[in-house]
Structures are given as structure tokens and as C-alpha cells.
Coordinates of C-alpha atoms and ligand atoms in Angstrom, one line a residue:
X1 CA 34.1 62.7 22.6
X2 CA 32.8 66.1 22.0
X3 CA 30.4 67.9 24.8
X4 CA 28.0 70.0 23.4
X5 CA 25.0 72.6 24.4
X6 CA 21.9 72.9 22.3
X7 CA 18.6 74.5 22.8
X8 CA 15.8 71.9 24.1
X9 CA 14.3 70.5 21.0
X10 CA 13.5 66.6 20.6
X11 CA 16.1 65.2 19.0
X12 CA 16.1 63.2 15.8
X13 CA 18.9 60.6 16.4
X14 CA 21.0 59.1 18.9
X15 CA 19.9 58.3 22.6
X16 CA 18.2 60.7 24.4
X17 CA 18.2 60.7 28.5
X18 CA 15.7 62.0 30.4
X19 CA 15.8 63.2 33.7
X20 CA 12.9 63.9 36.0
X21 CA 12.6 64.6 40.1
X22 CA 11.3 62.2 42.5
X23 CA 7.5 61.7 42.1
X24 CA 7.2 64.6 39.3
X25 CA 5.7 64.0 35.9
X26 CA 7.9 64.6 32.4
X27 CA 8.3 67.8 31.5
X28 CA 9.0 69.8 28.4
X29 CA 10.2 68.0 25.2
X30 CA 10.2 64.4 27.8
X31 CA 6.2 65.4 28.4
X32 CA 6.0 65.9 24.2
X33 CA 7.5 62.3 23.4
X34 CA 5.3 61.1 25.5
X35 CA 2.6 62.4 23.3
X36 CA 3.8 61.8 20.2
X37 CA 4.6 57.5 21.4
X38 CA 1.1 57.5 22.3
X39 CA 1.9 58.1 26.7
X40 CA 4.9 54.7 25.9
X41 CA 7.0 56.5 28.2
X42 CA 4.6 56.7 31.1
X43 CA 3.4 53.1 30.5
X44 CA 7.1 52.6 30.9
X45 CA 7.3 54.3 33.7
X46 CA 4.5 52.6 35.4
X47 CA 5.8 49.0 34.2
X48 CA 9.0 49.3 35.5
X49 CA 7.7 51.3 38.9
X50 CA 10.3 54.1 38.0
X51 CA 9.8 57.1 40.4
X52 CA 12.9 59.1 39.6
X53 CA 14.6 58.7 42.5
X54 CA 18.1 59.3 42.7
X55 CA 20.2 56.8 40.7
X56 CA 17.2 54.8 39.4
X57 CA 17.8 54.4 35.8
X58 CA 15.2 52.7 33.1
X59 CA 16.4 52.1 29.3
X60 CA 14.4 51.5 26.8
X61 CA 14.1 50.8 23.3
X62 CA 13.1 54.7 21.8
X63 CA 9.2 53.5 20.8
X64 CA 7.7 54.2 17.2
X65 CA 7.1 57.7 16.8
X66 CA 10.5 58.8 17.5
X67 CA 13.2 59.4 15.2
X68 CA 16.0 57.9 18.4
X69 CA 17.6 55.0 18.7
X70 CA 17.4 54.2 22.8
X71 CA 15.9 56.2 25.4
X72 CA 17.6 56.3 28.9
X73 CA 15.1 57.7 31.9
X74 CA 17.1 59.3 34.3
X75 CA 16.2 59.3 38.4
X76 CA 17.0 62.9 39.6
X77 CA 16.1 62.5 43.3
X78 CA 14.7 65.4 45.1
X79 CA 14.2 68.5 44.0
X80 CA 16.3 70.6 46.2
X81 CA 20.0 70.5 47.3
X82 CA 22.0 70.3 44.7
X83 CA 25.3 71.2 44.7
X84 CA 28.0 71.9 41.7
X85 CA 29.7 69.0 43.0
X86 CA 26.2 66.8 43.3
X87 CA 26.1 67.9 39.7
X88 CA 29.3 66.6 38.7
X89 CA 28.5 63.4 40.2
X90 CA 25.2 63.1 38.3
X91 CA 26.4 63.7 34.6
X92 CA 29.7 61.7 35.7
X93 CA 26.9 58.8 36.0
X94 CA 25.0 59.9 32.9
X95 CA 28.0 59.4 31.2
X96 CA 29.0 55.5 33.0
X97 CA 25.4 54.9 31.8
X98 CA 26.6 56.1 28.0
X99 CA 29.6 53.7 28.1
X100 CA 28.4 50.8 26.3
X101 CA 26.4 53.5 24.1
X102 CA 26.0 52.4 20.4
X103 CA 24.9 55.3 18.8
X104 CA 27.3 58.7 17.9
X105 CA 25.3 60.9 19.9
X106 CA 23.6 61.2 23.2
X107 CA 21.4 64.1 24.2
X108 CA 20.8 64.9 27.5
X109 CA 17.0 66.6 29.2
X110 CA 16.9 67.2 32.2
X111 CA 14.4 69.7 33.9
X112 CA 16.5 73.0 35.0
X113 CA 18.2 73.0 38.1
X114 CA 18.9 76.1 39.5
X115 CA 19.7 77.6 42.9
X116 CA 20.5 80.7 45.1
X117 CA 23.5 80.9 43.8
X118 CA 23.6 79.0 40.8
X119 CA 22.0 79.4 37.3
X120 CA 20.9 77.2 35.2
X121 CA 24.1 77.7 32.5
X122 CA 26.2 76.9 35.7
X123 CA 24.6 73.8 36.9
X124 CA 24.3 72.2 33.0
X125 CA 28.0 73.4 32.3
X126 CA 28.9 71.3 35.7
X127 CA 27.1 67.7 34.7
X128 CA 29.0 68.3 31.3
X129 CA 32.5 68.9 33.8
X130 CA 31.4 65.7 35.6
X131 CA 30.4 63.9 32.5
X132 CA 33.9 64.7 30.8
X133 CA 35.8 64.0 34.0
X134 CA 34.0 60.5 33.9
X135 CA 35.4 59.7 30.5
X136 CA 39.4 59.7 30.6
X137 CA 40.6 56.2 31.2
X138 CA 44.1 54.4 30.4
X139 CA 44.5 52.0 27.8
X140 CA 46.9 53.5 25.5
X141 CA 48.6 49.8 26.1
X142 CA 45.8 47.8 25.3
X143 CA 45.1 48.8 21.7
X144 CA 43.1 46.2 20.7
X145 CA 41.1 46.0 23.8
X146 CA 40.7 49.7 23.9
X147 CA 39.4 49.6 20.1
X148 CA 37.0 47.4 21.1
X149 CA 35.6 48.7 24.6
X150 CA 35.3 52.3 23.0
X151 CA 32.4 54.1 23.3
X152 CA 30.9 55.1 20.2
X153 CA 30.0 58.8 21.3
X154 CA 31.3 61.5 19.5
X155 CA 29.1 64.1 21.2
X156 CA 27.2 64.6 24.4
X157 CA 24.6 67.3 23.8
X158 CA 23.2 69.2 27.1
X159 CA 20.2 70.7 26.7
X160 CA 19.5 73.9 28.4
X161 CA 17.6 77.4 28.2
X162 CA 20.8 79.1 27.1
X163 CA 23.2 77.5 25.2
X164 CA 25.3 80.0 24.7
X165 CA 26.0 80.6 28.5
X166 CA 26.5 77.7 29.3
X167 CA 29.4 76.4 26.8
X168 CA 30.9 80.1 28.3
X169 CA 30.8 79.0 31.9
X170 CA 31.7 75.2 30.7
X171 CA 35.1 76.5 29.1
X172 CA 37.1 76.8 32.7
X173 CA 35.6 73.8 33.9
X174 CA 37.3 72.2 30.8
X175 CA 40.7 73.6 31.4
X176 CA 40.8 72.1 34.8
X177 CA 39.5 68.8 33.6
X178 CA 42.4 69.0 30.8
X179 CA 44.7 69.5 34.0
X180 CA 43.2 66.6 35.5
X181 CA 44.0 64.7 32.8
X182 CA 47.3 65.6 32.3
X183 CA 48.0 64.1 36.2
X184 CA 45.7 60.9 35.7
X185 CA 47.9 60.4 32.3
X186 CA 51.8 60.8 34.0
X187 CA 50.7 58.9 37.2
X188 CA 49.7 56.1 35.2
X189 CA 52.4 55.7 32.9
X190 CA 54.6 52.7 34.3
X191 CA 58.1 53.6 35.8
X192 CA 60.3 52.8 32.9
X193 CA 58.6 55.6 30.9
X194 CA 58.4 58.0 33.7
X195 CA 61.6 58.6 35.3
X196 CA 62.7 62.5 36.3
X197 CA 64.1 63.3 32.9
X198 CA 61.1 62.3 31.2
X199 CA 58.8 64.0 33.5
X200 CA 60.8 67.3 33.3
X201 CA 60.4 66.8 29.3
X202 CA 56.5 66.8 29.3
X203 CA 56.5 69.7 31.7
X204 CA 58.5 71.4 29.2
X205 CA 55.6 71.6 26.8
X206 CA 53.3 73.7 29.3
X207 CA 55.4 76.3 28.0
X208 CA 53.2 76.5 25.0
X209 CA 50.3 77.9 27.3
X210 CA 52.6 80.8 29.1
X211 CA 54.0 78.9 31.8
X212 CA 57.7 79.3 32.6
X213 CA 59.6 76.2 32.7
X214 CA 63.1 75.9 34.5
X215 CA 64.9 72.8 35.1
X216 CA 68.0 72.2 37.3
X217 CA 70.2 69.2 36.9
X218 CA 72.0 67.6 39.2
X219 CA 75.3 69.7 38.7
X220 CA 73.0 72.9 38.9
X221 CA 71.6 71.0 42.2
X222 CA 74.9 70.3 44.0
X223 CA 76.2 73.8 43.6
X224 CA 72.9 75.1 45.8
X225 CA 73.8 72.1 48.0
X226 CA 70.6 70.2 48.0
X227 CA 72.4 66.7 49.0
X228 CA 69.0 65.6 50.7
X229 CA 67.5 65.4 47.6
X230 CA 70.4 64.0 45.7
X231 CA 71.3 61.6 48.0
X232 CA 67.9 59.6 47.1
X233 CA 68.6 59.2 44.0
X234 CA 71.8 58.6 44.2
X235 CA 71.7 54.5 43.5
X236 CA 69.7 55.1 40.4
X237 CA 71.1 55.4 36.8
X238 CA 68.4 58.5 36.0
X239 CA 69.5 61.9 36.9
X240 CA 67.5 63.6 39.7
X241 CA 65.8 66.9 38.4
X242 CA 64.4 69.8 40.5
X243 CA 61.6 71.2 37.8
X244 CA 60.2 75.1 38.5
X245 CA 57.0 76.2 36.8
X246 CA 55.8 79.5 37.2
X247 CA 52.4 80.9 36.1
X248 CA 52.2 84.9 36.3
X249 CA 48.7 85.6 35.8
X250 CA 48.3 88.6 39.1
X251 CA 49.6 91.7 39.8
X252 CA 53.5 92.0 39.5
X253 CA 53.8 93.5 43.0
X254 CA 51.7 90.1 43.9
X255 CA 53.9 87.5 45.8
X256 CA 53.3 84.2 44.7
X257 CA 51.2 80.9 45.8
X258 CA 53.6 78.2 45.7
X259 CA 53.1 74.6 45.1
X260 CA 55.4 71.9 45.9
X261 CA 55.1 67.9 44.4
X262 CA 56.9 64.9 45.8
X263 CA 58.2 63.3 42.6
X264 CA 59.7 60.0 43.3
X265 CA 59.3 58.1 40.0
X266 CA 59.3 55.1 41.7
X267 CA 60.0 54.3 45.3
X268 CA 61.6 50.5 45.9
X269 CA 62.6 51.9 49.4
X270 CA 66.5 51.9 48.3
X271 CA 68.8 49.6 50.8
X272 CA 65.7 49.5 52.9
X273 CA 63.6 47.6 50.2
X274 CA 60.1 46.8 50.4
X275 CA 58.7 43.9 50.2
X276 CA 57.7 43.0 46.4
X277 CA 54.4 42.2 46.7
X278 CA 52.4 45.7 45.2
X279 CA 55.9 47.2 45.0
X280 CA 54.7 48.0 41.4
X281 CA 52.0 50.4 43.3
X282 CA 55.7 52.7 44.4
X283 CA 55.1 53.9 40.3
X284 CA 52.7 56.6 41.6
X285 CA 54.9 57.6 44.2
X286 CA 55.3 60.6 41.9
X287 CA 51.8 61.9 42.3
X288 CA 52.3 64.7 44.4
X289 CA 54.4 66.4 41.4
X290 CA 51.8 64.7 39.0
X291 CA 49.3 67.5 40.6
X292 CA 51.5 70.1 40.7
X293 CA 51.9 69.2 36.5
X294 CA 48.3 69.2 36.6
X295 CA 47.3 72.1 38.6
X296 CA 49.6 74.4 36.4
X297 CA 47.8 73.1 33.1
X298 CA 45.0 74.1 34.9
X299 CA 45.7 77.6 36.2
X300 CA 47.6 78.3 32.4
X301 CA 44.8 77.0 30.5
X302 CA 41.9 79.0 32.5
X303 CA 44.2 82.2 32.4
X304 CA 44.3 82.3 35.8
X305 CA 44.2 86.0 37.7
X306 CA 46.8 85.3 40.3
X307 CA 50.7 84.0 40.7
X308 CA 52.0 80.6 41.4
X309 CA 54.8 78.5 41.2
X310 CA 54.7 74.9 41.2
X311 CA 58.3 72.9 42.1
X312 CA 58.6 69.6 41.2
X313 CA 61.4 67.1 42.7
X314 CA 62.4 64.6 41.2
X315 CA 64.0 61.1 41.5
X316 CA 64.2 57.7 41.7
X317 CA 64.6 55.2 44.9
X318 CA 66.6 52.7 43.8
X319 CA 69.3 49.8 45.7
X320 CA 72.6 49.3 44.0
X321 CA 76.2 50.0 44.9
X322 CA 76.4 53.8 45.3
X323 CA 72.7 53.9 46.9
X324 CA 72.4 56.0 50.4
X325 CA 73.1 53.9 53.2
X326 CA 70.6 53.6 56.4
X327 CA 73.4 55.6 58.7
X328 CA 74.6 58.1 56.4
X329 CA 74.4 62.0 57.3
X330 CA 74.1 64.3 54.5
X331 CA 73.8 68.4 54.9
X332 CA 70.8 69.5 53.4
X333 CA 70.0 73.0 51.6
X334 CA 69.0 74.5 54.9
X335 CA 72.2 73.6 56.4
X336 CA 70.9 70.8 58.6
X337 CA 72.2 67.2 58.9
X338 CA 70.1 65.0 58.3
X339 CA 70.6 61.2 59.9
X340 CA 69.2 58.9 57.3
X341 CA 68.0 55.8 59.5
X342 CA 65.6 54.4 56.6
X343 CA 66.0 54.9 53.1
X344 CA 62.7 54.3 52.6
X345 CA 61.2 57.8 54.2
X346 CA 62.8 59.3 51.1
X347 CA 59.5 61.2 50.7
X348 CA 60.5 63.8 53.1
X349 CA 64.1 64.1 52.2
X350 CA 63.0 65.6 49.0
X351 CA 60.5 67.8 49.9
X352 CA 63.5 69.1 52.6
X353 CA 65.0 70.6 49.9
X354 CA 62.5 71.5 47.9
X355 CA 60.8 73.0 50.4
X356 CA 63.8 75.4 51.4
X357 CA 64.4 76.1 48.3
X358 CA 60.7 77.5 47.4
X359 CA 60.3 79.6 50.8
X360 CA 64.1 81.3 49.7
X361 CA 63.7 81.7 46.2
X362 CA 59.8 83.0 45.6
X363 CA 58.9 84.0 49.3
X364 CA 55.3 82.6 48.6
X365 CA 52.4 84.1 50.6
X366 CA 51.3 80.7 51.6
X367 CA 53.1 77.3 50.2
X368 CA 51.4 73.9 50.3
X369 CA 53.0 70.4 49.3
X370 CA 51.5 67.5 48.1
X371 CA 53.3 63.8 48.6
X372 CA 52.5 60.0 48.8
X373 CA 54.6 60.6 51.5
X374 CA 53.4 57.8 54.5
X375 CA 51.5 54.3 54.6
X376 CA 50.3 55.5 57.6
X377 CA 47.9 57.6 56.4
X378 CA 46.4 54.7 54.4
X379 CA 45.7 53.1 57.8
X380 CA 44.5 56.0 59.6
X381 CA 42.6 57.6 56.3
X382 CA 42.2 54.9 54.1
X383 CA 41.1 56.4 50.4
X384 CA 38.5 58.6 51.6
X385 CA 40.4 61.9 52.5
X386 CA 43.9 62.9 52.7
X387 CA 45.9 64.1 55.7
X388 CA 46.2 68.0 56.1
X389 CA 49.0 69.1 58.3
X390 CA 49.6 73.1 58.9
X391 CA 51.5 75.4 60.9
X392 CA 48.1 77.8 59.9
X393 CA 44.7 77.8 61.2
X394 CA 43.5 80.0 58.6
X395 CA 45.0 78.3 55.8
X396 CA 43.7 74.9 57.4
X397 CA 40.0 75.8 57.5
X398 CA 40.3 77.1 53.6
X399 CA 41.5 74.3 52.3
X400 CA 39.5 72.0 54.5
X401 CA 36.6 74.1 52.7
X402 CA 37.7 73.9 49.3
X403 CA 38.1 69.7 49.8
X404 CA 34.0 69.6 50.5
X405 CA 33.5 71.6 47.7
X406 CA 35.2 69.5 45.3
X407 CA 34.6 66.5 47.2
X408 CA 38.8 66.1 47.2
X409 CA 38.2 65.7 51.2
X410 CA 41.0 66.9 53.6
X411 CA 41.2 65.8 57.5
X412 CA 43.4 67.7 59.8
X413 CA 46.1 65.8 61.8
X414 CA 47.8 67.6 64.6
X415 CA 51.6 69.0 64.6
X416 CA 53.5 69.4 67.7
X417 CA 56.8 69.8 70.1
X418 CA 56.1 66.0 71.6
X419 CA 56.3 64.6 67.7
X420 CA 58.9 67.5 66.6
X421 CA 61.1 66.3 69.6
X422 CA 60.6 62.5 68.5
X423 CA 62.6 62.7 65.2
X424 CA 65.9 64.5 67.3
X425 CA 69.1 62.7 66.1
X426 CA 72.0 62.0 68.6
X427 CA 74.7 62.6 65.6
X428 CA 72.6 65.0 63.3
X429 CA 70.2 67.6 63.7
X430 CA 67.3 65.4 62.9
X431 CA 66.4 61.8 62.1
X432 CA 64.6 60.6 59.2
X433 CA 62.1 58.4 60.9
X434 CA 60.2 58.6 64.5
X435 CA 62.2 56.5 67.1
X436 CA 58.5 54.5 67.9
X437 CA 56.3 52.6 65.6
X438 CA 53.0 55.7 66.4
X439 CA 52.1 58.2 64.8
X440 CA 54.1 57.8 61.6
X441 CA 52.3 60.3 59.0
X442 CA 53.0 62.9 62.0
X443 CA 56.2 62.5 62.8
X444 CA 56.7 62.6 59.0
X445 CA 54.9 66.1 58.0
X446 CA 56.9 66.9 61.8
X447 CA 60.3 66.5 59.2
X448 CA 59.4 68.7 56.9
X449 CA 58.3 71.3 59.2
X450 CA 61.6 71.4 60.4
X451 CA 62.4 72.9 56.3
X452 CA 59.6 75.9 56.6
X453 CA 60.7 79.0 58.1
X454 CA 57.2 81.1 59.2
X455 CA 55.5 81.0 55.8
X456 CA 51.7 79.6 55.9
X457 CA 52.4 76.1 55.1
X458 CA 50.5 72.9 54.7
X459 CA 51.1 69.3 53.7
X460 CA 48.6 67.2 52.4
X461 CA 50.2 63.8 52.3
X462 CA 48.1 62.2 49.6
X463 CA 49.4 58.4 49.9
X464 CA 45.6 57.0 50.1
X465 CA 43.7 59.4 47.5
X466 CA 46.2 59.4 44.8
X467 CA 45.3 55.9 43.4
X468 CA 42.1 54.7 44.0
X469 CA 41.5 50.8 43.5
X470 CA 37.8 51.2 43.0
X471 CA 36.9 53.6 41.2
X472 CA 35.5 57.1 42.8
X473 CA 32.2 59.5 41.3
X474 CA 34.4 61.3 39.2
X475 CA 37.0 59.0 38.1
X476 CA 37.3 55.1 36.9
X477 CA 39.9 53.2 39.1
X478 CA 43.8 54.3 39.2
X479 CA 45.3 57.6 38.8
X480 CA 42.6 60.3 40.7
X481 CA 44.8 63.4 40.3
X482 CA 43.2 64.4 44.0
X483 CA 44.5 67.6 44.8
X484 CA 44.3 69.7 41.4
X485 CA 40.3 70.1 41.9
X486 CA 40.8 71.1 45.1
X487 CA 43.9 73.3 45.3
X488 CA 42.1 75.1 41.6
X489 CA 39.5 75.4 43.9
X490 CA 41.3 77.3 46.7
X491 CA 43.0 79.5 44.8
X492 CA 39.8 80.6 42.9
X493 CA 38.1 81.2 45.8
X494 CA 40.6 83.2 47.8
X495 CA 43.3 84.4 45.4
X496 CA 41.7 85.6 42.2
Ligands
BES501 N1 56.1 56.1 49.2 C1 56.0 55.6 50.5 C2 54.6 55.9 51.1 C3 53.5 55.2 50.4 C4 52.9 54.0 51.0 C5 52.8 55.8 49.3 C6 51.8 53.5 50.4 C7 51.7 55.2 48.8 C8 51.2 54.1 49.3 C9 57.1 56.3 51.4 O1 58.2 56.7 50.7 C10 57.5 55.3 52.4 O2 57.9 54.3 52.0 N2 57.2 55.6 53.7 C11 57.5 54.7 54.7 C12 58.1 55.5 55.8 C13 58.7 54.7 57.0 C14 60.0 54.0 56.5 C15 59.0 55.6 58.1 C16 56.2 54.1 55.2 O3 55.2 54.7 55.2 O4 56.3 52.9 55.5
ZN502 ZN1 59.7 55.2 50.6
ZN503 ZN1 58.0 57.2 48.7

């Protein structure tokens, strides 16, 4: 589907929705349809008590006198407050209300918005963001059931003062959703199509766009000494990879923003299994280098003005006869032992590396990683925000900020000597897991912690926002690539 930007002019085809505030009459071309059915939509209006408030929604055959096929009015609520992320929402629901759309195109009315600091090109470029966002869904599996629940649309027209400006501010927008997309579309694949080789492949191809691509093997990865890493994935049959994207976009002199992805491909716990029942849910256990993938379509397709490197670990958790044991001690990059007392916090055992590798290798002004790393946080968070842990107050507030913004919601959890002293080890310098059964998504990000020298850090641990089993504004349910809104967010607003 196409999403386009036309003058305001009453259309001659398709469907045409029409938007109007709480208790205000139809304006503009809506006012002139009106007229020219003989007042049918008012009558409508009045029949069905529609009063425009928010999410109220009327459809109706397009009356005699019009050239359309359906007309769909539109409740805008009131007038003031809206927001670039309220407007997502809205043409995100514009668009679920288009899904079972017959016709080829769809024209959208609505009266301007427009606030202090946004313009009416900026607020109809981001209903068509939300809108787009709305559409991506997964069914390359399903082809017969996908031919048949596809929408007919082939183009969304907004219709706004100034075309021109808005497809211009609408362009970025759509290099972030294509970044977006790109996450929702490797999180979803199932596991025996994603696996670390695989993943490294597709990242390959951002090289297209500008972005450098390096991948380290496993050989390349024992000579630097990154056994924590390896020693996950050492009971599977795929080949670990350590993927390193950089995006050079700022000043050469400019030290870079690095981002760092868990990248399990799948996650059955190793020697300490789970449980099989939702096992299958361990295929997104990759997301956190999913959004790194994402983010760095993003930043590449957008041209970005600033640096960033995006690090990708990957492997798989699997049992079998040379898996890691629960007991083993393995020397990590950093030079620390590491006592592995669960095979299933393997999460952090990656990032360990990956972690000390980034801070060595780029010296990043600020580095932030994203992981599915703890259940925990699905009990204390559930899916409505992720878990933001940071040695940086500064850091912490930003990205707290740039979470409301995109609606990609962050909640600080605390760090701290009592937690950092719960994961000592009496034969290693740390422990893989807490010694209690509290505080579990803590003593986790503690781990890591233990990998980042003084470099502004944060750690969102994403387990409860990656995969939604709903369905959220913005996104159907499954794969929400949370975290590339927000992070493109953050660096807009503070680095470029
Ligand atoms: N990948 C899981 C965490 C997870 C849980 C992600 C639910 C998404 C949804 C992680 O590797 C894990 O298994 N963590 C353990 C740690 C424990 C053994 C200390 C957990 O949270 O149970
Ligand atoms: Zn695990
Ligand atoms: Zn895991």
C-alpha cells in the first residue's frame, strides 16, 4: 500500500473518511458533500447520534450524489492536545478501520491540526507514519489466508493544505517505519530460519544503504577470548557470530553512540531447560539485536547526522553433549571468571562480552543495550514499559523522555552495592544468577554492570515489550520492535 498527500478536493472514487472534533459541524470539502447529498451526512449524523468524539466511528454507504463508494465518519475528540504520538495513534486506527476496505483507495479529511510546535505538514505526515506502522503484519506462511484477508488498498491519500510539505516531512518518518519493519520481520521468523549465521546474512545487506558490516566467527571470537559468549552456544550445531554495524553519518572527530542487541536465536535454557509449554515464545529471544538491525536501517535510511555502532551477538541456547554445564567457569573478554550456576541466564553472558568489547573497541560517548534478558520483568512490568537500568542520571531522564514521546515507555529500576554483592561467586569472580529468588531483573542488569568500565551506560531489558500478545496502537499482535522508535528518538533529539 502506497501513502499519498493530495490537496483537499472531494474525491471521485474510493472511500473517503471524515474527521471532525467533538461537537463541531463538517467542515471544508465534508461541509460540501453534505450539500451536494442533500445534508445525508448530517441526517447521518443525527441518526446515529455521532458527536465526534474520540474513537466514535459511523460508516456509511457514500449517498447519491457522490461519485465514492463508502464513507467512514471519523470521531476526532477534542480539539486541543494532540500530540505526534496521539497522531500516530489516530491514523494507526484510520487505517484498522480500512482493513476490511473494498475499494483501491481511501482518502482521508480531516480538519487541520496544528500546534505550537507543530504544523499542519508535520501532524498529517504523522497519522500517515501511524497509519503505515499499522499496516505490516506476518503471514508470509499463510499464503492462501494472507491472499484472502488482504486489504484491497493500494493508496491512502491524506489530504492537507500543502502537499508538498508534508510527503517532505513524511519521508524520515518512513525510514524509521522501514526500520521497524525490518525488526517486526527477523523477530517473527521462527527459529529454524533465524539462527546467527542467517541473521548476520540479512544484516549484510544494510550495506547497500552505507552501513559498515563486520562479522566475527567463532575462530575470530576465541582469539579476542570472548568464551562467555561462546560458551552459550556451545551445545548448538550453528556457529555463534559477533555482528558490528557502524553508521558514520557525524563529524569524524565525533565519538560514537553505541548500541548493543542480545541475539539469542532461540533460548531453550541449555542443560537448565525450560519447561516446554511457550518454549516456542524463546524464538524472540533475539529481539534485542532485532532493534539494533532495525535502528541501523533506520539511522542509514534517514541519513542520519551523527555516529553509531550497533553490535549484535549472536547464538543459540541449546542442550546436547558439549552444551555448558551449570558449574562450569569460563574467563570472559574482561578477564573475569565467570561461575555459570544456570545455563539459562545466558542473556547476560553475552552481553558480557559484547559489552567489553564495544566500550574497548569504539569508546562510545554513551552505550545502551537492549535484551529479553529476565522474566522478571514480565512480572514486575508486564507489557506496558520496559525496565531501564543506568549507572547515569542524565542518560536515564533522556531516555525515560524519549519513551513518552514515542509511547515505547521506560521505568527506571534501581542498581546497587547490596544487589552487585548478591551475584559474588566463592570460586569465580562473579555468579551468573542472584543467590535468592528477589529481585531477579536487578541482580541481572547488576551482571552486566560488572562488563562497563565508566562509560554512560543503560540497559533496557525488553523481555515484556518485545512481543506483544494483544496487539498495541501502533502494531497488530507479535513482533513490536520496541526500542527502535524510541532509541531514533533519542538520538534525534540529543545527538543530531
Ligand atoms: N530469555 C530469557 C528471559 C525471557 C523470559 C525472555 C520471558 C522473554 C520472556 C532469559 O534468558 C532467561 O531464561 N532468564 C532466566 C534467568 C534466571 C535463570 C536467573 C529467567 O528469567 O527465568
Ligand atoms: Zn535463558
Ligand atoms: Zn534468554
Amino acid at each position: 500500500m502506497k501513502i499519498d498527500f493530495l490537496d483537499r478536493g472531494l474525491a471521485t472514487e474510493g472511500t473517503l473518511v471524515i474527521g471532525t472534533f467533538e461537537g463541531k459541524k463538517l467542515q471544508g470539502i465534508a461541509a460540501d458533500a453534505d450539500k451536494k447529498t442533500g445534508g445525508a451526512l448530517s441526517r447521518a449524523m443525527t441518526v446515529k447520534d455521532f458527536k465526534g468524539k474520540k474513537d466514535e466511528a459511523v460508516r456509511l454507504i457514500a449517498p447519491n450524489g457522490l461519485k465514492l463508494s463508502e464513507i467512514i465518519l471519523f470521531g476526532l475528540g477534542k480539539e486541543d492536545g494532540v500530540t505526534p504520538l496521539s497522531l500516530e495513534e489516530l491514523g494507526a486506527k484510520v487505517m484498522a478501520s480500512l482493513e476490511k476496505c473494498k475499494d483501491k483507495s481511501a482518502f482521508v479529511h480531516f480538519p487541520a491540526f496544528s500546534t505550537k510546535t507543530m504544523d499542519e505538514n508535520t501532524a498529517t505526515a504523522h497519522m500517515a507514519y501511524g497509519a503505515l506502522l499499522r499496516t505490516w503484519k506476518f503471514d508470509k506462511y499463510q499464503p492462501k489466508k494472507k491472499e484472502a484477508n488482504t486489504c484491497a488498498l493500494k493508496t491512502l491519500g491524506f489530504m492537507t493544505d500543502a502537499p508538498k510539505a508534508a510527503k517532505k516531512a513524511f519521508e524520515p518518518l518512513n525510514q524509521i517505519a522501514e526500520g521497524v519493519f525490518l525488526t517486526r520481520h527477523v523477530v517473527s521468523e521462527p527459529p529454524n530460519i533465524i539462527y546467527p549465521e542467517s541473521l548476520a546474512k540479512i544484516a549484510k545487506d544494510l550495506k547497500t544503504l552505507g552501513v559498515g558490516v563486520e562479522v566475527l566467527n567463532e575462530t575470530q571470537m576465541q582469539k579476542l577470548g570472548m568464551n562467555a559468549l561462546l560458551g552459550v552456544g556451545q551445545g548448538s550445531i550453528r556457529d555463534s557470530q559477533l555482528v558490528v554495524l557502524t553508521w558514520k553519518g557525524g563529524p569524524k572527530s565525533q565519538a560514537p553512540l553505541a548500541i548493543v542487541g542480545k541475539g539469542v536465536t532461540f533460548d531453550t535454557g541449555g542443560i537448565s531447560i525450560k519447561p516446554s509449554q511457550d518454549m516456542d515464545d524463546m524464538k524472540y529471544d533475539m529481539a534485542g539485536s532485532g532493534v539494533v538491525l532495525g535502528l541501523m536501517r533506520a539511522l542509514a535510511g534517514r541519513k542520519a547526522k551523527v555516529n553509531v555502532v550497533g553490535v549484535m551477538g549472536l547464538t543459540e541456547n541449546m542442550p546436547s553433549g558439549s552444551a555448558q554445564r551449570p558449574g562450569d567457569i569460563v574467563t570472559s573478554m574482561s578477564g573475569q571468571t565467570i561461575e555459570i550456576l544456570n545455563t539459562d541466564a545466558e542473556g547476560r553472558l553475552v552481553l558480557a562480552d559484547a559489552l567489553w568489547y564495544t566500550q574497548n573497541r569504539f569508546k562510545p560517548q554513551a552505550m545502551i543495550d537492549l535484551a529479553t534478558l529476565t522474566g522478571a520483568i514480565v512480572i514486575s512490568l508486564g507489557q506496558e514499559y520496559a525496565g531501564l537500568f543506568s549507572n547515569n542520571d542524565t542518560l536515564a531522564s533522556r531516555l525515560k523522555e524519549a519513551g513518552d514521546t514515542t509511547g515505547e515507555k521506560l521505568w527506571r529500576l534501581p542498581l546497587g552495592e547490596a544487589y552487585d554483592k548478591d551475584i559474588d561467586s566463592g570460586v569465580a569472580d562473579v555468579k551468573n544468577i542472584g543467590s535468592g529468588r528477589g529481585a531477579g531483573s536487578i541482580t541481572a542488569a547488576q551482571f552486566l554492570q560488572r562488563f562497563v568500565n565508566d562509560v554512560p551506560w543503560a540497559h533496557l531489558d525488553i523481555a515484556g515489550t518485545a512481543w506483544d500478545k494483544k496487539g498495541r496502537p501502533l502494531s497488530v499482535k507479535g513482533a513490536t520492535a520496541f526500542g527502535v522508535r524510541l532509541l531514533n528518538q533519542w538520538i534525534q533529539t540529543h545527538y543530531e
